[in-house]
Coordinates of C-alpha atoms in Angstrom, one line a residue:
X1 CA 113.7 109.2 90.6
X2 CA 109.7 109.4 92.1
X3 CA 108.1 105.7 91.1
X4 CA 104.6 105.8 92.1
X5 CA 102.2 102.2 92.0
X6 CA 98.9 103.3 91.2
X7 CA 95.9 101.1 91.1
X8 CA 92.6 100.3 92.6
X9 CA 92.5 98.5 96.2
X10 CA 93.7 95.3 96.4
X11 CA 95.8 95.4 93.1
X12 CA 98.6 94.2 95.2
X13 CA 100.3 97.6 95.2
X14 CA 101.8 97.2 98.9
X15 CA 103.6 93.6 98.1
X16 CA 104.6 95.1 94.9
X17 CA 106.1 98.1 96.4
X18 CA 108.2 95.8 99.2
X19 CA 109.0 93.6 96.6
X20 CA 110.4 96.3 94.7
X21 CA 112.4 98.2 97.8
X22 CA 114.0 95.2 97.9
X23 CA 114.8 94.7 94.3
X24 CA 116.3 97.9 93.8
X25 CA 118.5 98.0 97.4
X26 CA 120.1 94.8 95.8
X27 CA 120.7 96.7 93.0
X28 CA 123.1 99.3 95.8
X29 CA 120.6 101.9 95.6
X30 CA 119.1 103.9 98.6
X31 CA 115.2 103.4 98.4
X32 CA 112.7 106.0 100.6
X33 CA 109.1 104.0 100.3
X34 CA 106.3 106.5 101.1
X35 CA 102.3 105.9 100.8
X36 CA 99.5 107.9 100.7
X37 CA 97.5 108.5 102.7
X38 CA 101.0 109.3 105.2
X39 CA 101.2 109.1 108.5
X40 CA 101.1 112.0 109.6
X41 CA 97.9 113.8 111.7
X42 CA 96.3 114.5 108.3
X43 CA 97.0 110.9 107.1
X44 CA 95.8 109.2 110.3
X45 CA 92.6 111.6 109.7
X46 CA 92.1 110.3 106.0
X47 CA 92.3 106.8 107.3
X48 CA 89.9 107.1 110.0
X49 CA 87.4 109.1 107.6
X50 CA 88.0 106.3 105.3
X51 CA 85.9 103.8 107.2
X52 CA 83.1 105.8 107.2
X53 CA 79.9 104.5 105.4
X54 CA 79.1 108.3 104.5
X55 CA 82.9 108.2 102.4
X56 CA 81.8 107.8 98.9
X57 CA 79.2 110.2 99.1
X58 CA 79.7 114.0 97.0
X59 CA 80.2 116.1 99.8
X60 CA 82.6 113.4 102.0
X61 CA 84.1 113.5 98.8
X62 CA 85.2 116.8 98.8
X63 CA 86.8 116.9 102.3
X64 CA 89.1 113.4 101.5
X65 CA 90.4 115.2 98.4
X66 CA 91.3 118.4 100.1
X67 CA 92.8 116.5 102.7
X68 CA 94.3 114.5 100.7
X69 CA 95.8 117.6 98.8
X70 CA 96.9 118.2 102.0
X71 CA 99.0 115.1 103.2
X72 CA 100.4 115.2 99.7
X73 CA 102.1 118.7 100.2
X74 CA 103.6 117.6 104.0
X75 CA 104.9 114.5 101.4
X76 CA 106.6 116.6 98.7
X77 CA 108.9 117.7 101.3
X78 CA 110.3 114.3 101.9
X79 CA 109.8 113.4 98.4
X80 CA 112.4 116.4 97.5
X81 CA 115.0 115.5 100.2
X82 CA 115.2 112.1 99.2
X83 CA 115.6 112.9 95.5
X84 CA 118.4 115.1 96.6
X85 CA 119.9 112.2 98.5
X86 CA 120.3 110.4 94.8
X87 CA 117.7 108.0 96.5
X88 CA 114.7 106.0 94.7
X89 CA 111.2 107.5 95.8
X90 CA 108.9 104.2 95.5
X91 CA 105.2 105.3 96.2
X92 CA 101.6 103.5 97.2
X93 CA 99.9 105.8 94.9
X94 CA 99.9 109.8 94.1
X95 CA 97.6 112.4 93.2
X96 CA 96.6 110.5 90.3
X97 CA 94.3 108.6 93.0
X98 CA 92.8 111.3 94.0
X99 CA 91.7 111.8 89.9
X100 CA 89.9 108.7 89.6
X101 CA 88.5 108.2 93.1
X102 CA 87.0 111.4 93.7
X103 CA 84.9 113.5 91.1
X104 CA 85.3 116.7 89.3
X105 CA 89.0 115.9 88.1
X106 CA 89.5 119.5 86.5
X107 CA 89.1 120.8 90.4
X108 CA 91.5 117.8 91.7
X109 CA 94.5 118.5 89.4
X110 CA 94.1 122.5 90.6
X111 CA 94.0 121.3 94.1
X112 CA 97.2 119.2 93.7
X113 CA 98.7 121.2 91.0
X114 CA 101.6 122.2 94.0
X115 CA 102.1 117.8 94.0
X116 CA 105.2 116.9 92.8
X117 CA 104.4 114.1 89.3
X118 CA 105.6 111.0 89.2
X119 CA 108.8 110.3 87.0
X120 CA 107.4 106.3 86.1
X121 CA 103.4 105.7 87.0
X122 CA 103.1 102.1 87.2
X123 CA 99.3 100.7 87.1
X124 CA 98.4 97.4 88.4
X125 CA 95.9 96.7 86.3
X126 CA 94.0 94.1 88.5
X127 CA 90.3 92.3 87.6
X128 CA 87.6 94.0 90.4
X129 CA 86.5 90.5 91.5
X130 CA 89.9 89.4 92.6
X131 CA 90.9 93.0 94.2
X132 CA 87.7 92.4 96.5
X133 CA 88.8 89.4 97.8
X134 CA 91.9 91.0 98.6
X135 CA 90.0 93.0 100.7
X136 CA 89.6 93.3 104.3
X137 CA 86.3 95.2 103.9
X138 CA 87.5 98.7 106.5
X139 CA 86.7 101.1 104.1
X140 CA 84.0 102.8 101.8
X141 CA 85.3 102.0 98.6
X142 CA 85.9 98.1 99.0
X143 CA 83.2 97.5 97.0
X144 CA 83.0 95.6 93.0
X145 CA 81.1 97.8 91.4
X146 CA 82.9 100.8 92.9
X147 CA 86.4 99.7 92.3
X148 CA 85.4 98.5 88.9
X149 CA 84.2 101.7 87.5
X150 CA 87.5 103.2 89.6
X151 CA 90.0 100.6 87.2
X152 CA 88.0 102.0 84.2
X153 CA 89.2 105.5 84.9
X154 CA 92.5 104.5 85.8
X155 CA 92.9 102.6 82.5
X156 CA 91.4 105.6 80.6
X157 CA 93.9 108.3 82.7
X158 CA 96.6 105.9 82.1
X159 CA 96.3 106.1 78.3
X160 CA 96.3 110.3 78.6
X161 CA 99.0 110.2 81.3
X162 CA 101.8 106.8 79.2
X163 CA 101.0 105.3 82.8
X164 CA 103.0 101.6 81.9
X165 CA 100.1 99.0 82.4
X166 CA 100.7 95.7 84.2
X167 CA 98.7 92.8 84.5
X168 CA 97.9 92.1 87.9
X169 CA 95.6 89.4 87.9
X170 CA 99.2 87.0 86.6
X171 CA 100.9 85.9 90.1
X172 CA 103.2 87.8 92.4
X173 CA 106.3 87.0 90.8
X174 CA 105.4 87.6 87.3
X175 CA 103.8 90.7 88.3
X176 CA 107.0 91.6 90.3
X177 CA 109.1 90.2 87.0
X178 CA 106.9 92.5 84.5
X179 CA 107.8 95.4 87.1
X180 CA 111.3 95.1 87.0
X181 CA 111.7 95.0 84.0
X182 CA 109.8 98.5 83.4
X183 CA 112.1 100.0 86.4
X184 CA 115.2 98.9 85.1
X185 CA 114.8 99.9 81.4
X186 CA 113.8 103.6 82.9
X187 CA 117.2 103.5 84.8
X188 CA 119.0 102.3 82.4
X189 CA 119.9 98.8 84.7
X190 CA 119.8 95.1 83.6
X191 CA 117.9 92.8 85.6

């Protein structure tokens, strides 16, 4: 099974995903935790391009989400091998990042259409205020008004896409509690 966290920067999606690893390798399951963007040359690239005031402009914009397109398919690969390793693929986010924080979504899907989807999209569905202070401020798109019109297309993809919604702005354990209890009911596990 491919888990993916989805949601805007400093939804807590990295201590979620630990949180989780751990959860589920209790549980006597192998766990492969991947992120995006990898690390890998093209994922080192992304991050570095990331920090670059000129990121959220339209044609910046265009390069991150072909690269991005990119570091996905070197991840599918790993992705697959795990999967046939009857391990747990837990991800920091998928293409579906790529849809709300770039433009021109019709042109993302086709660039990613080769990315494997997501068996359970979790969103963290976090208030913008509180993701900012979360925030150590490297990158372009650490901003409020940015990430909050960023959770307002996730919450509008997530209704298209039966993403399961959690609150985020609730504290780490409840958060972690509301999240395994969505995992568990899609494997058929009690908590």
């Amino acid at each position: 099974m491919y888990i993916c966290l989805e949601g805007i920067d400093g939804s807590g999606k990295t201590t979620q995903i630990k949180l989780l690893e751990s959860w589920i390798q209790k549980c006597g399951i192998d766990v492969l935790r991947v992120f995006e963007p990898t690390d890998n040359e093209v994922g080192k690239l992304i991050r570095k391009l990331l920090q670059n005031p000129d990121a959220i402009n339209e044609n910046f914009q265009i390069t991150l989400a072909l690269l991005f397109a990119a570091d996905r398919t070197v991840l599918m690969r790993d992705i697959t091998e795990a999967e046939a390793l009857a391990k747990i693929v837990i991800s920091d986010r998928s293409f579906y990042s790529s849809m709300v924080y770039q433009n021109d979504s019709e042109w993302i899907a086709e660039i990613n259409k080769h990315a494997k989807q997501p068996d359970l999209v979790i969103l963290l569905d976090i208030n913008p205020e509180t993701a900012v202070s979360r925030c150590d401020g490297m990158d372009s798109f650490e901003e409020q008004n940015f990430l909050a019109s960023t959770a307002k297309k996730y919450l509008e993809l997530a209704d298209h896409q039966n993403f399961m919604v959690v609150n985020a702005n609730n504290g780490i354990n409840k958060v972690h509690d509301d999240i395994k209890r969505i995992v568990a009911h899609k494997l058929g596990m009690c908590i």
